[in-house]
Tab-separated table of C-alpha atoms in Angstrom:
chain	number	residue	atom	x	y	z
A	1	MET	CA	-14.996	36.218	-28.089
A	2	GLY	CA	-17.713	37.032	-25.607
A	3	GLU	CA	-19.832	34.621	-23.608
A	4	THR	CA	-23.553	34.109	-24.017
A	5	GLN	CA	-25.514	32.293	-21.331
A	6	LYS	CA	-25.577	28.517	-22.089
A	7	GLN	CA	-23.948	29.110	-25.468
A	8	PRO	CA	-20.608	27.590	-26.494
A	9	PHE	CA	-17.447	29.701	-26.530
A	10	GLN	CA	-16.123	30.851	-29.918
A	11	LEU	CA	-12.312	31.049	-30.119
A	12	SER	CA	-10.591	33.448	-32.506
A	13	PHE	CA	-7.632	31.257	-33.453
A	14	ASN	CA	-9.959	28.675	-35.040
A	15	SER	CA	-13.384	29.809	-36.242
A	16	SER	CA	-14.505	26.177	-36.603
A	17	LEU	CA	-13.878	25.394	-32.933
A	18	LYS	CA	-16.466	25.865	-30.201
A	19	VAL	CA	-15.969	25.083	-26.499
A	20	GLU	CA	-18.700	24.009	-24.128
A	21	PHE	CA	-18.627	22.974	-20.441
A	22	GLN	CA	-20.703	19.911	-19.652
A	23	GLY	CA	-20.182	19.993	-15.895
A	24	SER	CA	-21.371	16.870	-14.129
A	25	ARG	CA	-21.651	14.874	-17.352
A	26	VAL	CA	-17.863	14.615	-17.819
A	27	THR	CA	-15.349	12.670	-15.713
A	28	SER	CA	-11.581	12.335	-15.714
A	29	ASP	CA	-11.504	9.161	-13.571
A	30	GLY	CA	-13.463	6.680	-15.669
A	31	GLY	CA	-11.010	3.838	-15.003
A	32	LEU	CA	-12.270	3.586	-11.413
A	33	VAL	CA	-15.327	1.655	-12.602
A	34	LEU	CA	-13.053	-1.384	-13.068
A	35	VAL	CA	-11.863	-1.164	-9.464
A	36	ARG	CA	-15.504	-0.829	-8.413
A	37	GLU	CA	-16.288	-4.031	-10.310
A	38	LEU	CA	-13.425	-5.798	-8.512
A	39	ASP	CA	-14.600	-4.484	-5.137
A	40	GLU	CA	-18.086	-5.869	-5.892
A	41	ARG	CA	-16.624	-9.254	-6.810
A	42	LEU	CA	-14.627	-9.397	-3.574
A	43	GLY	CA	-17.650	-8.434	-1.464
A	44	PHE	CA	-16.234	-5.109	-0.253
A	45	GLY	CA	-19.706	-3.753	0.499
A	46	GLU	CA	-20.502	-6.774	2.653
A	47	LEU	CA	-17.285	-6.228	4.610
A	48	ILE	CA	-18.216	-2.583	5.207
A	49	ALA	CA	-21.582	-3.628	6.628
A	50	ARG	CA	-19.969	-6.305	8.800
A	51	HIS	CA	-17.145	-4.284	10.348
A	52	LEU	CA	-18.352	-0.666	10.484
A	53	ALA	CA	-21.239	0.646	12.566
A	54	ASP	CA	-23.317	3.686	11.594
A	55	SER	CA	-24.371	5.665	14.665
A	56	ARG	CA	-26.173	8.394	12.678
A	57	GLY	CA	-29.573	6.685	12.754
A	58	LYS	CA	-31.843	5.495	9.961
A	59	ASN	CA	-32.490	8.899	8.394
A	60	ALA	CA	-28.926	9.482	7.185
A	61	GLN	CA	-28.991	10.898	3.664
A	62	LEU	CA	-25.834	9.105	2.494
A	63	PRO	CA	-25.219	5.411	3.281
A	64	LEU	CA	-22.030	4.602	5.177
A	65	ALA	CA	-20.784	2.412	2.307
A	66	ASP	CA	-21.066	5.352	-0.118
A	67	LEU	CA	-19.082	7.593	2.205
A	68	LEU	CA	-16.346	5.015	2.704
A	69	ARG	CA	-16.069	4.306	-1.016
A	70	GLN	CA	-15.837	8.021	-1.771
A	71	SER	CA	-13.031	8.415	0.802
A	72	VAL	CA	-11.132	5.365	-0.469
A	73	TYR	CA	-11.639	5.892	-4.197
A	74	SER	CA	-10.692	9.567	-4.080
A	75	ARG	CA	-7.346	8.531	-2.611
A	76	LEU	CA	-6.936	5.786	-5.192
A	77	ALA	CA	-7.504	8.402	-7.901
A	78	GLY	CA	-4.775	10.590	-6.378
A	79	TYR	CA	-6.871	13.269	-4.648
A	80	GLU	CA	-5.012	14.004	-1.441
A	81	ASP	CA	-7.265	16.572	0.171
A	82	LEU	CA	-10.928	16.498	1.212
A	83	ASN	CA	-11.326	19.915	-0.402
A	84	ASP	CA	-11.613	17.993	-3.673
A	85	ALA	CA	-14.827	16.383	-2.421
A	86	ALA	CA	-16.919	19.419	-3.384
A	87	ARG	CA	-15.984	18.954	-7.039
A	88	LEU	CA	-15.959	15.152	-6.982
A	89	SER	CA	-19.451	15.030	-5.504
A	90	GLN	CA	-20.845	15.790	-8.983
A	91	ASP	CA	-18.294	13.754	-10.929
A	92	PRO	CA	-20.084	10.972	-12.864
A	93	THR	CA	-17.626	8.281	-11.788
A	94	PHE	CA	-17.894	9.108	-8.095
A	95	ARG	CA	-21.674	9.152	-8.377
A	96	LEU	CA	-21.838	5.833	-10.216
A	97	ILE	CA	-19.506	3.910	-7.883
A	98	GLY	CA	-21.958	4.522	-5.032
A	99	SER	CA	-25.519	3.355	-4.493
A	100	ARG	CA	-28.506	4.444	-6.577
A	101	LYS	CA	-29.245	6.961	-3.827
A	102	ILE	CA	-26.461	9.279	-5.043
A	103	TRP	CA	-26.708	8.724	-8.810
A	104	GLU	CA	-28.907	11.770	-9.259
A	105	ARG	CA	-28.175	14.063	-6.330
A	106	GLY	CA	-24.421	13.518	-6.076
A	107	ALA	CA	-21.898	12.248	-3.535
A	108	ALA	CA	-20.831	13.828	-0.245
A	109	LEU	CA	-19.515	17.368	0.035
A	110	THR	CA	-16.350	18.261	1.934
A	111	SER	CA	-18.009	19.008	5.286
A	112	ARG	CA	-19.942	15.738	5.363
A	113	LEU	CA	-16.971	13.648	4.316
A	114	GLN	CA	-14.768	15.364	6.892
A	115	SER	CA	-17.176	14.622	9.735
A	116	PHE	CA	-17.433	11.035	8.478
A	117	GLU	CA	-13.660	10.556	8.671
A	118	THR	CA	-12.928	12.526	11.840
A	119	GLU	CA	-16.015	11.674	13.933
A	120	LEU	CA	-17.788	8.522	12.767
A	121	LEU	CA	-14.719	6.472	11.838
A	122	THR	CA	-12.713	7.579	14.875
A	123	GLN	CA	-15.099	5.730	17.194
A	124	PRO	CA	-13.066	2.863	18.751
A	125	ASP	CA	-15.154	0.061	17.204
A	126	ASN	CA	-14.979	1.602	13.740
A	127	LEU	CA	-11.248	2.243	13.978
A	128	ALA	CA	-10.730	-1.430	14.819
A	129	GLY	CA	-13.248	-2.272	12.107
A	130	LEU	CA	-11.134	-0.560	9.427
A	131	ALA	CA	-8.206	-2.838	10.305
A	132	ALA	CA	-10.446	-5.928	10.300
A	133	LEU	CA	-12.066	-4.908	6.999
A	134	ASN	CA	-8.662	-4.437	5.393
A	135	ARG	CA	-7.389	-7.826	6.574
A	136	GLU	CA	-10.518	-9.701	5.520
A	137	LEU	CA	-10.348	-8.103	2.074
A	138	ILE	CA	-6.864	-9.608	1.703
A	139	VAL	CA	-8.134	-12.965	3.036
A	140	ARG	CA	-10.630	-13.085	0.172
A	141	ALA	CA	-7.868	-12.404	-2.338
A	142	GLU	CA	-5.617	-15.031	-0.698
A	143	ALA	CA	-8.368	-17.637	-1.093
A	144	ILE	CA	-8.253	-17.234	-4.879
A	145	ASP	CA	-4.694	-18.551	-5.172
A	146	PRO	CA	-3.549	-19.679	-1.717
A	147	PRO	CA	0.246	-19.946	-1.364
A	148	ARG	CA	1.819	-22.780	0.626
A	149	ARG	CA	4.526	-20.487	2.001
A	150	VAL	CA	3.953	-16.923	3.181
A	151	VAL	CA	6.755	-14.355	3.299
A	152	LEU	CA	6.207	-11.422	5.666
A	153	ASP	CA	8.123	-8.149	5.382
A	154	MET	CA	8.026	-5.613	8.214
A	155	ASP	CA	9.287	-2.054	7.947
A	156	SER	CA	8.744	1.398	9.400
A	157	THR	CA	8.660	4.733	7.624
A	158	GLU	CA	8.579	8.469	8.219
A	159	ILE	CA	5.514	10.629	7.641
A	160	ARG	CA	6.434	14.265	8.157
A	161	VAL	CA	3.994	16.641	9.802
A	162	TYR	CA	3.766	20.410	9.544
A	163	GLY	CA	1.789	21.533	12.563
A	164	GLN	CA	0.916	20.594	16.127
A	165	GLN	CA	-0.492	17.120	15.495
A	166	GLU	CA	-0.973	15.004	18.608
A	167	GLN	CA	1.931	12.615	19.330
A	168	SER	CA	4.073	13.912	16.498
A	169	ALA	CA	7.681	14.246	17.622
A	170	TYR	CA	11.170	14.926	16.367
A	171	ASN	CA	12.997	11.823	15.116
A	172	GLY	CA	16.778	12.121	15.095
A	173	HIS	CA	17.254	9.390	12.478
A	174	PHE	CA	14.963	11.087	9.952
A	175	GLU	CA	15.881	14.583	11.190
A	176	SER	CA	12.261	15.672	11.046
A	177	THR	CA	9.110	16.090	13.119
A	178	CYS	CA	6.988	13.168	12.057
A	179	TYR	CA	4.852	10.142	12.731
A	180	HIS	CA	6.623	6.782	12.561
A	181	PRO	CA	4.150	4.093	11.377
A	182	LEU	CA	4.926	0.370	11.324
A	183	LEU	CA	3.744	-1.697	8.336
A	184	LEU	CA	3.520	-5.425	7.560
A	185	PHE	CA	3.373	-6.714	3.970
A	186	ASN	CA	3.200	-10.098	2.274
A	187	ARG	CA	5.382	-10.959	-0.714
A	188	LYS	CA	2.634	-9.889	-3.163
A	189	GLY	CA	2.607	-6.343	-1.847
A	190	ASP	CA	-0.600	-6.471	0.197
A	191	CYS	CA	-0.438	-4.421	3.414
A	192	LEU	CA	-1.692	-6.871	6.036
A	193	ALA	CA	-1.424	-4.707	9.148
A	194	ALA	CA	-0.305	-1.254	10.219
A	195	LYS	CA	0.135	0.840	13.322
A	196	LEU	CA	0.470	4.616	13.511
A	197	ARG	CA	3.005	5.530	16.189
A	198	PRO	CA	4.514	8.690	17.686
A	199	GLY	CA	7.448	10.097	15.783
A	200	ASN	CA	10.134	9.339	18.352
A	201	VAL	CA	9.602	5.593	18.955
A	202	HIS	CA	12.119	2.920	17.968
A	203	SER	CA	11.598	1.396	14.526
A	204	ALA	CA	10.651	-2.010	15.999
A	205	GLU	CA	8.312	-0.665	18.694
A	206	GLY	CA	5.061	-2.664	18.738
A	207	TRP	CA	6.299	-5.396	16.371
A	208	GLU	CA	4.576	-8.174	18.324
A	209	GLU	CA	1.142	-6.517	18.011
A	210	LEU	CA	1.311	-6.781	14.228
A	211	LEU	CA	3.512	-9.810	13.585
A	212	LEU	CA	2.423	-12.485	16.066
A	213	PRO	CA	-1.320	-12.482	15.202
A	214	GLU	CA	-0.447	-12.688	11.512
A	215	ILE	CA	1.866	-15.654	12.081
A	216	ALA	CA	-0.864	-17.405	14.076
A	217	HIS	CA	-3.420	-16.725	11.337
A	218	GLN	CA	-1.203	-18.100	8.575
A	219	GLN	CA	-0.163	-21.172	10.530
A	220	GLN	CA	-3.799	-21.967	11.303
A	221	GLN	CA	-4.248	-22.158	7.531
A	222	GLY	CA	-1.441	-24.744	7.403
A	223	LYS	CA	1.053	-22.379	5.740
A	224	ALA	CA	4.775	-22.109	6.380
A	225	VAL	CA	5.850	-18.583	7.359
A	226	VAL	CA	9.130	-16.800	6.609
A	227	PHE	CA	10.011	-13.355	7.980
A	228	ARG	CA	12.353	-10.664	6.630
A	229	ALA	CA	13.358	-7.324	8.158
A	230	ASP	CA	16.201	-4.810	8.288
A	231	ALA	CA	18.686	-4.179	11.089
A	232	ALA	CA	16.168	-2.233	13.205
A	233	PHE	CA	14.504	-5.580	13.965
A	234	ALA	CA	17.704	-7.370	14.958
A	235	LYS	CA	16.511	-8.028	18.516
A	236	PRO	CA	16.909	-11.260	20.528
A	237	GLU	CA	13.241	-11.249	21.589
A	238	ILE	CA	12.202	-11.275	17.927
A	239	TYR	CA	14.519	-14.212	17.092
A	240	GLU	CA	13.227	-16.176	20.071
A	241	ALA	CA	9.557	-15.487	19.287
A	242	LEU	CA	10.058	-16.640	15.694
A	243	GLU	CA	11.999	-19.756	16.688
A	244	GLU	CA	9.340	-20.743	19.243
A	245	ARG	CA	6.756	-20.633	16.443
A	246	ASP	CA	8.925	-22.511	13.887
A	247	VAL	CA	9.121	-19.427	11.671
A	248	MET	CA	12.146	-19.105	9.375
A	249	TYR	CA	13.714	-15.653	9.196
A	250	ALA	CA	16.432	-13.519	7.605
A	251	ILE	CA	17.175	-10.269	9.438
A	252	ARG	CA	20.003	-7.858	8.745
A	253	LEU	CA	22.481	-7.601	11.612
A	254	PRO	CA	24.351	-4.383	12.462
A	255	ALA	CA	28.093	-4.770	12.019
A	256	ASN	CA	30.432	-4.811	15.018
A	257	ASP	CA	34.054	-5.709	15.763
A	258	ASN	CA	33.235	-9.261	16.850
A	259	LEU	CA	31.433	-9.977	13.587
A	260	GLN	CA	34.278	-8.418	11.598
A	261	ARG	CA	36.788	-10.773	13.254
A	262	ASN	CA	34.942	-13.740	11.762
A	263	ILE	CA	35.546	-12.502	8.212
A	264	THR	CA	39.044	-10.990	8.511
A	265	GLU	CA	40.310	-13.042	5.578
A	266	LEU	CA	37.573	-11.628	3.310
A	267	LEU	CA	38.402	-7.964	3.931
A	268	THR	CA	41.652	-7.909	1.941
A	269	ARG	CA	41.188	-6.337	-1.494
A	270	PRO	CA	41.753	-8.798	-4.389
A	271	VAL	CA	45.163	-8.577	-6.007
A	272	GLY	CA	45.415	-7.150	-9.532
A	273	ARG	CA	43.498	-4.655	-11.620
A	274	PRO	CA	40.023	-3.921	-10.170
A	275	SER	CA	37.160	-5.619	-11.940
A	276	TYR	CA	34.399	-3.555	-13.534
A	277	ARG	CA	31.900	-5.867	-11.884
A	278	PRO	CA	31.798	-6.020	-8.079
A	279	VAL	CA	33.749	-8.869	-6.493
A	280	VAL	CA	31.440	-10.619	-3.998
A	281	TRP	CA	32.557	-13.018	-1.264
A	282	LEU	CA	30.236	-14.852	1.115
A	283	LYS	CA	30.791	-16.672	4.379
A	284	SER	CA	28.488	-18.470	6.827
A	285	PHE	CA	29.427	-18.989	10.488
A	286	LEU	CA	27.907	-19.485	13.945
A	287	TYR	CA	27.852	-16.431	16.187
A	288	GLN	CA	26.517	-15.660	19.668
A	289	ALA	CA	26.199	-12.082	20.864
A	290	ALA	CA	26.357	-11.348	24.584
A	291	SER	CA	22.586	-10.766	24.754
A	292	TRP	CA	21.731	-14.043	22.953
A	293	THR	CA	20.910	-17.256	24.763
A	294	THR	CA	22.194	-19.414	21.909
A	295	ALA	CA	24.457	-19.276	18.878
A	296	ARG	CA	22.821	-18.510	15.542
A	297	ARG	CA	23.836	-18.692	11.913
A	298	VAL	CA	25.177	-15.479	10.375
A	299	VAL	CA	25.801	-14.993	6.655
A	300	ALA	CA	28.345	-12.319	5.735
A	301	LYS	CA	28.514	-10.611	2.351
A	302	VAL	CA	31.606	-8.633	1.311
A	303	GLU	CA	31.559	-6.590	-1.904
A	304	PHE	CA	34.510	-4.843	-3.534
A	305	HIS	CA	33.478	-2.116	-5.970
A	306	ARG	CA	35.735	-0.440	-8.488
A	307	GLY	CA	36.766	3.025	-7.332
A	308	GLU	CA	35.863	2.432	-3.671
A	309	LEU	CA	38.634	2.201	-1.075
A	310	PHE	CA	36.809	0.018	1.448
A	311	PRO	CA	34.557	-3.005	0.861
A	312	ARG	CA	30.829	-2.992	1.558
A	313	VAL	CA	30.093	-5.446	4.363
A	314	GLY	CA	26.709	-6.786	5.450
A	315	PHE	CA	25.567	-9.454	7.906
A	316	ILE	CA	22.319	-11.446	8.023
A	317	VAL	CA	21.217	-13.504	11.014
A	318	THR	CA	19.060	-16.411	9.897
A	319	ASN	CA	17.785	-19.888	10.643
A	320	LEU	CA	17.414	-20.715	6.948
A	321	THR	CA	19.417	-23.769	5.947
A	322	GLY	CA	20.090	-22.977	2.295
A	323	ALA	CA	23.347	-21.897	0.685
A	324	SER	CA	24.723	-18.491	1.662
A	325	ARG	CA	24.039	-17.077	-1.796
A	326	ALA	CA	20.401	-18.203	-1.609
A	327	VAL	CA	20.003	-16.570	1.823
A	328	VAL	CA	21.417	-13.260	0.552
A	329	ARG	CA	19.252	-13.388	-2.576
A	330	PHE	CA	16.169	-14.050	-0.449
A	331	TYR	CA	16.943	-11.216	1.958
A	332	ASN	CA	17.625	-8.723	-0.854
A	333	LYS	CA	14.029	-9.085	-2.056
A	334	ARG	CA	13.038	-7.303	1.150
A	335	GLY	CA	13.750	-4.093	-0.733
A	336	THR	CA	10.416	-4.456	-2.501
A	337	ALA	CA	8.693	-3.580	0.798
A	338	GLU	CA	10.351	-0.170	0.625
A	339	GLN	CA	8.981	0.215	-2.895
A	340	TRP	CA	5.460	-0.610	-1.703
A	341	ILE	CA	5.733	2.016	1.035
A	342	LYS	CA	6.901	4.515	-1.572
A	343	GLU	CA	3.847	3.677	-3.695
A	344	GLY	CA	1.614	4.214	-0.681
A	345	LYS	CA	3.125	7.641	-0.137
A	346	GLN	CA	3.067	8.772	-3.751
A	347	ALA	CA	-0.043	7.138	-5.210
A	348	VAL	CA	-2.617	7.086	-2.385
A	349	LYS	CA	-1.302	10.025	-0.348
A	350	MET	CA	-0.450	8.091	2.800
A	351	THR	CA	1.504	11.129	3.990
A	352	ARG	CA	-1.550	13.385	4.293
A	353	LEU	CA	-1.971	13.040	8.042
A	354	SER	CA	-2.894	16.657	8.615
A	355	CYS	CA	-5.573	16.318	11.325
A	356	HIS	CA	-4.788	17.583	14.828
A	357	ARG	CA	-6.039	14.487	16.669
A	358	PHE	CA	-3.911	11.356	16.590
A	359	ARG	CA	-6.948	9.080	16.201
A	360	ALA	CA	-8.210	11.021	13.172
A	361	ASN	CA	-4.798	10.568	11.578
A	362	GLU	CA	-5.013	6.836	12.292
A	363	VAL	CA	-8.258	6.777	10.314
A	364	ARG	CA	-6.673	8.667	7.427
A	365	LEU	CA	-3.772	6.220	7.369
A	366	TRP	CA	-6.156	3.236	7.222
A	367	LEU	CA	-8.200	4.819	4.428
A	368	SER	CA	-5.028	5.293	2.388
A	369	LEU	CA	-3.936	1.707	3.059
A	370	ILE	CA	-7.318	0.293	2.017
A	371	ALA	CA	-7.058	2.362	-1.177
A	372	TYR	CA	-3.524	1.025	-1.689
A	373	ASN	CA	-4.691	-2.573	-1.224
A	374	LEU	CA	-7.595	-2.158	-3.645
A	375	GLY	CA	-5.146	-0.814	-6.217
A	376	ASN	CA	-2.688	-3.619	-5.547
A	377	LEU	CA	-5.419	-6.273	-5.824
A	378	TRP	CA	-6.504	-4.694	-9.114
A	379	ARG	CA	-2.919	-4.934	-10.304
A	380	ARG	CA	-2.343	-8.557	-9.399
A	381	LEU	CA	-5.816	-10.026	-10.001
A	382	ALA	CA	-7.032	-8.189	-13.089
A	383	LEU	CA	-4.173	-6.722	-15.105
A	384	PRO	CA	-2.742	-8.568	-18.131
A	385	VAL	CA	0.751	-9.970	-17.620
A	386	ALA	CA	2.294	-7.366	-19.929
A	387	ILE	CA	1.407	-4.498	-17.561
A	388	SER	CA	1.198	-6.358	-14.249
A	389	ASN	CA	4.406	-4.688	-13.047
A	390	TRP	CA	3.099	-1.137	-13.436
A	391	SER	CA	3.330	0.982	-10.315
A	392	LEU	CA	0.162	2.346	-8.728
A	393	THR	CA	1.169	5.790	-9.972
A	394	SER	CA	1.284	4.446	-13.532
A	395	LEU	CA	-2.117	2.832	-13.052
A	396	GLN	CA	-3.493	6.184	-11.904
A	397	GLN	CA	-2.033	8.173	-14.763
A	398	ARG	CA	-2.706	5.664	-17.544
A	399	LEU	CA	-5.853	3.782	-16.550
A	400	VAL	CA	-7.721	5.585	-13.753
A	401	LYS	CA	-7.295	8.967	-15.442
A	402	THR	CA	-9.475	8.042	-18.394
A	403	GLY	CA	-11.853	10.709	-19.599
A	404	GLY	CA	-15.497	9.902	-20.109
A	405	ARG	CA	-18.943	11.367	-20.687
A	406	LEU	CA	-22.100	10.256	-18.917
A	407	VAL	CA	-25.247	9.992	-20.983
A	408	LYS	CA	-28.571	9.179	-19.362
A	409	HIS	CA	-31.366	7.460	-21.225
A	410	ALA	CA	-34.781	6.487	-19.944
A	411	ARG	CA	-33.660	3.183	-18.463
A	412	TYR	CA	-29.843	3.209	-18.646
A	413	TYR	CA	-26.733	5.233	-17.999
A	414	TRP	CA	-24.010	5.188	-20.644
A	415	LEU	CA	-20.431	6.022	-19.613
A	416	LEU	CA	-18.619	6.819	-22.865
A	417	LEU	CA	-14.868	6.452	-22.208
A	418	ALA	CA	-12.062	7.970	-24.228
A	419	GLU	CA	-9.856	5.292	-25.760
A	420	SER	CA	-6.243	6.105	-24.888
A	421	HIS	CA	-4.139	3.909	-22.571
A	422	LEU	CA	-7.353	2.235	-21.465
A	423	THR	CA	-8.427	0.693	-24.745
A	424	ARG	CA	-11.551	-1.353	-25.366
A	425	ARG	CA	-9.380	-4.456	-25.686
A	426	LEU	CA	-7.632	-3.835	-22.351
A	427	PHE	CA	-10.931	-3.020	-20.627
A	428	THR	CA	-12.411	-6.279	-21.953
A	429	SER	CA	-9.394	-8.288	-20.772
A	430	MET	CA	-9.575	-6.908	-17.233
A	431	LEU	CA	-13.339	-7.263	-17.016
A	432	ARG	CA	-13.104	-10.922	-18.038
A	433	LYS	CA	-10.493	-11.608	-15.374
A	434	ILE	CA	-12.610	-9.951	-12.696
A	435	THR	CA	-15.729	-11.844	-13.779
A	436	ALA	CA	-13.787	-15.136	-13.654
A	437	LEU	CA	-12.780	-14.623	-10.007
A	438	PRO	CA	-14.587	-16.999	-7.647
A	439	LEU	CA	-17.203	-15.447	-5.414
A	440	PRO	CA	-16.116	-15.158	-1.745
A	441	ALA	CA	-17.315	-17.939	0.518
A	442	GLY	CA	-19.982	-17.033	3.056
């Protein structure tokens, strides 16, 4: 069972089996070529050139677009640490998704990619450029099937840290030392805007910086805007800003004694044997808190569950005019924003903010969000209906993680993919959908 230089391994349990390592000719991430095709169709490379500046001079060995794609695609494939770059630099997929310049010599090593992320991209213009690039990528997707009404979901989340990162702080609500980013999504799961914040800020801190420009952008396109958020955003200044801009909203309202007095008759448990299904009662009424300048509509929901002594009570402040049940149903869909954040954390490693400098961690957050958006656009623009509800983690495990072998001929490269979850039929279906997408204007 010994090893001979450049000879295959012979295994004793099966004399007919020989094992050979093919190194840079084999990939485990062959499915990424479909995302690369989508990024080409959406003009991702053009957006990189427009919004990011390369201060390294003309003699740089690796183009900026190749470095950015390697950073983004490695996250989309589930690699959470730049230490993986040394191995991925010779991976056929990561070579082929870049320019011809790296097809033969390989992609960036760890040290080069680290300096790219922590030095080049942390320059103020490039940091702002990442946000602009991300938003314009979504604009191009929105142009394919423009909605007449846009629903915006805003939420914050916890990203724990394990060191002395700048501006990390203890948050009593999460009971951890963390960062506390703010995120804005549309109803299709695209992350439109984000802001990395210190760990100890209020959940709604900086809401106007993200929300108001997005409302203005959508209204300039002639679209109606509706806003949803949880109780952390139940603030009079938010209601007033939305009402001034004719934006409809549904925001959860923290319970208090005054609100409870308006639904006293609903809090009595129904007479008789408890139902197996929850008993739900709704009520709509006008309410004006002491800090409000006007009365607003509040929808109350009271649920009695079998085996629970007290009812579950929730309040929603809204300027929607529909039936109470429709308002509650609309607000409950806000929970999908929490699912999208969970996907960002699990699939594209949004939690890996391990740099010391705050600005470098901002860059890492944006790279993860761009990777998330590319994956989400792949899901909603290219996937067949039967699998369009797969999570990004499922897409990674079943489609991205497709083995393949690179074969080079005189004039062509052949990427021979293993047919498992990613079958020839499924590959053909997605490729046709991508090819049918209209080219971006301009």
